[in-house]
């Protein structure tokens, strides 16, 4: 019996909780996290989440998802410390491109899986 486990949601959930915890601690308790703005730290943690997803997808042979998550991670890493408009624009464009690809392909794959599972 081959069981497949979708860990993408779990990884994103854990990364989101850690990012929110960093933000909340920095904003409401300490004022900063190791001298850095809590928002930048939270965005960087979320970028690390996407980097982990890229590694996981690459390890399981989904090179297209690995690349898309990697592009989104780079976008988030550019956004975290961004102070100029051009750097923010590039970060947002990379995040948008990677995110759109992941969303469209994920919907397509799930639709194909549902069709394959239907008797007929």
PDB file of C-alpha atoms in Angstrom:
ATOM      1  CA  UNK A   1       0.000   0.000   0.000  1.00  0.00           C
ATOM      2  CA  UNK A   2       1.412   3.349  -0.955  1.00  0.00           C
ATOM      3  CA  UNK A   3       0.227   6.264   1.094  1.00  0.00           C
ATOM      4  CA  UNK A   4       1.003   9.805   0.125  1.00  0.00           C
ATOM      5  CA  UNK A   5       1.235  12.522   2.681  1.00  0.00           C
ATOM      6  CA  UNK A   6       0.789  16.151   1.710  1.00  0.00           C
ATOM      7  CA  UNK A   7       3.186  17.961   4.021  1.00  0.00           C
ATOM      8  CA  UNK A   8       3.015  21.269   2.177  1.00  0.00           C
ATOM      9  CA  UNK A   9       0.140  22.521   4.313  1.00  0.00           C
ATOM     10  CA  UNK A  10       1.871  21.394   7.495  1.00  0.00           C
ATOM     11  CA  UNK A  11       5.121  23.142   6.572  1.00  0.00           C
ATOM     12  CA  UNK A  12       3.289  26.345   5.667  1.00  0.00           C
ATOM     13  CA  UNK A  13       1.294  26.157   8.914  1.00  0.00           C
ATOM     14  CA  UNK A  14       4.399  25.720  11.058  1.00  0.00           C
ATOM     15  CA  UNK A  15       6.228  28.485   9.203  1.00  0.00           C
ATOM     16  CA  UNK A  16       3.275  30.829   9.600  1.00  0.00           C
ATOM     17  CA  UNK A  17       3.015  30.168  13.334  1.00  0.00           C
ATOM     18  CA  UNK A  18       6.756  30.764  13.802  1.00  0.00           C
ATOM     19  CA  UNK A  19       6.612  33.956  11.700  1.00  0.00           C
ATOM     20  CA  UNK A  20       3.637  35.283  13.680  1.00  0.00           C
ATOM     21  CA  UNK A  21       5.319  34.390  16.967  1.00  0.00           C
ATOM     22  CA  UNK A  22       8.475  36.260  15.925  1.00  0.00           C
ATOM     23  CA  UNK A  23       6.420  39.251  14.879  1.00  0.00           C
ATOM     24  CA  UNK A  24       4.327  39.281  18.066  1.00  0.00           C
ATOM     25  CA  UNK A  25       7.362  38.862  20.326  1.00  0.00           C
ATOM     26  CA  UNK A  26       9.317  41.578  18.561  1.00  0.00           C
ATOM     27  CA  UNK A  27       6.434  44.009  18.287  1.00  0.00           C
ATOM     28  CA  UNK A  28       4.783  43.586  21.687  1.00  0.00           C
ATOM     29  CA  UNK A  29       7.462  42.236  24.038  1.00  0.00           C
ATOM     30  CA  UNK A  30      10.984  43.173  23.019  1.00  0.00           C
ATOM     31  CA  UNK A  31      10.607  45.938  20.438  1.00  0.00           C
ATOM     32  CA  UNK A  32      12.974  44.118  18.083  1.00  0.00           C
ATOM     33  CA  UNK A  33      14.459  40.698  17.455  1.00  0.00           C
ATOM     34  CA  UNK A  34      18.257  40.776  17.784  1.00  0.00           C
ATOM     35  CA  UNK A  35      18.102  44.413  16.729  1.00  0.00           C
ATOM     36  CA  UNK A  36      16.047  43.727  13.599  1.00  0.00           C
ATOM     37  CA  UNK A  37      12.552  44.928  12.775  1.00  0.00           C
ATOM     38  CA  UNK A  38      10.016  42.227  13.725  1.00  0.00           C
ATOM     39  CA  UNK A  39       8.214  42.585  10.401  1.00  0.00           C
ATOM     40  CA  UNK A  40      11.428  41.907   8.465  1.00  0.00           C
ATOM     41  CA  UNK A  41      12.178  38.889  10.649  1.00  0.00           C
ATOM     42  CA  UNK A  42       8.670  37.495  10.172  1.00  0.00           C
ATOM     43  CA  UNK A  43       8.875  37.912   6.387  1.00  0.00           C
ATOM     44  CA  UNK A  44      12.317  36.255   6.361  1.00  0.00           C
ATOM     45  CA  UNK A  45      10.969  33.327   8.405  1.00  0.00           C
ATOM     46  CA  UNK A  46       8.130  32.946   5.924  1.00  0.00           C
ATOM     47  CA  UNK A  47      10.728  33.062   3.126  1.00  0.00           C
ATOM     48  CA  UNK A  48      12.608  30.264   4.876  1.00  0.00           C
ATOM     49  CA  UNK A  49       9.348  28.311   4.923  1.00  0.00           C
ATOM     50  CA  UNK A  50       9.130  28.563   1.145  1.00  0.00           C
ATOM     51  CA  UNK A  51      12.805  27.602   0.847  1.00  0.00           C
ATOM     52  CA  UNK A  52      12.082  24.443   2.871  1.00  0.00           C
ATOM     53  CA  UNK A  53       9.164  23.675   0.561  1.00  0.00           C
ATOM     54  CA  UNK A  54      11.450  24.125  -2.445  1.00  0.00           C
ATOM     55  CA  UNK A  55      13.910  21.622  -0.967  1.00  0.00           C
ATOM     56  CA  UNK A  56      11.142  19.126  -0.168  1.00  0.00           C
ATOM     57  CA  UNK A  57       9.610  19.368  -3.638  1.00  0.00           C
ATOM     58  CA  UNK A  58      13.046  18.982  -5.197  1.00  0.00           C
ATOM     59  CA  UNK A  59      13.724  15.895  -3.103  1.00  0.00           C
ATOM     60  CA  UNK A  60      10.491  14.292  -4.282  1.00  0.00           C
ATOM     61  CA  UNK A  61      11.048  15.039  -7.945  1.00  0.00           C
ATOM     62  CA  UNK A  62       8.709  17.986  -8.431  1.00  0.00           C
ATOM     63  CA  UNK A  63      11.334  20.244  -9.927  1.00  0.00           C
ATOM     64  CA  UNK A  64       8.715  22.684 -11.216  1.00  0.00           C
ATOM     65  CA  UNK A  65       7.271  23.164  -7.725  1.00  0.00           C
ATOM     66  CA  UNK A  66      10.765  23.355  -6.277  1.00  0.00           C
ATOM     67  CA  UNK A  67      11.651  26.154  -8.674  1.00  0.00           C
ATOM     68  CA  UNK A  68       8.377  28.015  -8.073  1.00  0.00           C
ATOM     69  CA  UNK A  69       8.745  27.836  -4.283  1.00  0.00           C
ATOM     70  CA  UNK A  70      12.393  28.835  -4.581  1.00  0.00           C
ATOM     71  CA  UNK A  71      11.449  31.886  -6.656  1.00  0.00           C
ATOM     72  CA  UNK A  72       8.799  32.830  -4.073  1.00  0.00           C
ATOM     73  CA  UNK A  73      11.368  32.398  -1.281  1.00  0.00           C
ATOM     74  CA  UNK A  74      13.841  34.686  -3.042  1.00  0.00           C
ATOM     75  CA  UNK A  75      11.042  37.227  -3.464  1.00  0.00           C
ATOM     76  CA  UNK A  76      10.324  37.129   0.264  1.00  0.00           C
ATOM     77  CA  UNK A  77      14.033  37.353   1.122  1.00  0.00           C
ATOM     78  CA  UNK A  78      14.269  40.456  -1.078  1.00  0.00           C
ATOM     79  CA  UNK A  79      11.186  41.976   0.535  1.00  0.00           C
ATOM     80  CA  UNK A  80      12.261  41.419   4.146  1.00  0.00           C
ATOM     81  CA  UNK A  81      15.066  44.017   4.281  1.00  0.00           C
ATOM     82  CA  UNK A  82      13.855  46.068   1.298  1.00  0.00           C
ATOM     83  CA  UNK A  83      14.208  49.789   1.647  1.00  0.00           C
ATOM     84  CA  UNK A  84      14.061  50.848  -1.983  1.00  0.00           C
ATOM     85  CA  UNK A  85      11.105  50.759  -4.310  1.00  0.00           C
ATOM     86  CA  UNK A  86      12.901  48.806  -7.014  1.00  0.00           C
ATOM     87  CA  UNK A  87      13.976  46.049  -4.621  1.00  0.00           C
ATOM     88  CA  UNK A  88      10.439  45.789  -3.282  1.00  0.00           C
ATOM     89  CA  UNK A  89       9.035  45.627  -6.811  1.00  0.00           C
ATOM     90  CA  UNK A  90      11.387  42.798  -7.791  1.00  0.00           C
ATOM     91  CA  UNK A  91      10.564  40.957  -4.570  1.00  0.00           C
ATOM     92  CA  UNK A  92       6.826  41.281  -5.135  1.00  0.00           C
ATOM     93  CA  UNK A  93       7.121  40.200  -8.779  1.00  0.00           C
ATOM     94  CA  UNK A  94       9.124  37.102  -7.836  1.00  0.00           C
ATOM     95  CA  UNK A  95       6.667  36.280  -5.071  1.00  0.00           C
ATOM     96  CA  UNK A  96       3.730  36.787  -7.419  1.00  0.00           C
ATOM     97  CA  UNK A  97       5.262  34.682 -10.200  1.00  0.00           C
ATOM     98  CA  UNK A  98       6.185  31.774  -7.952  1.00  0.00           C
ATOM     99  CA  UNK A  99       2.912  31.930  -6.060  1.00  0.00           C
ATOM    100  CA  UNK A 100       0.768  32.027  -9.193  1.00  0.00           C
ATOM    101  CA  UNK A 101       2.563  29.029 -10.664  1.00  0.00           C
ATOM    102  CA  UNK A 102       2.133  27.028  -7.463  1.00  0.00           C
ATOM    103  CA  UNK A 103      -1.560  27.946  -7.190  1.00  0.00           C
ATOM    104  CA  UNK A 104      -2.419  27.129 -10.808  1.00  0.00           C
ATOM    105  CA  UNK A 105      -0.518  23.838 -10.925  1.00  0.00           C
ATOM    106  CA  UNK A 106      -1.812  22.748  -7.508  1.00  0.00           C
ATOM    107  CA  UNK A 107      -5.414  23.292  -8.621  1.00  0.00           C
ATOM    108  CA  UNK A 108      -4.744  21.412 -11.860  1.00  0.00           C
ATOM    109  CA  UNK A 109      -3.110  18.446 -10.084  1.00  0.00           C
ATOM    110  CA  UNK A 110      -5.900  18.191  -7.511  1.00  0.00           C
ATOM    111  CA  UNK A 111      -8.535  18.314 -10.251  1.00  0.00           C
ATOM    112  CA  UNK A 112      -6.749  15.502 -12.118  1.00  0.00           C
ATOM    113  CA  UNK A 113      -6.539  13.447  -8.907  1.00  0.00           C
ATOM    114  CA  UNK A 114     -10.262  13.874  -8.304  1.00  0.00           C
ATOM    115  CA  UNK A 115     -11.030  12.741 -11.860  1.00  0.00           C
ATOM    116  CA  UNK A 116      -8.790   9.696 -11.448  1.00  0.00           C
ATOM    117  CA  UNK A 117     -10.501   8.738  -8.172  1.00  0.00           C
ATOM    118  CA  UNK A 118     -14.014   8.916  -9.623  1.00  0.00           C
ATOM    119  CA  UNK A 119     -15.413   5.593 -10.776  1.00  0.00           C
ATOM    120  CA  UNK A 120     -16.285   5.481 -14.393  1.00  0.00           C
TER     121      UNK A 120
END
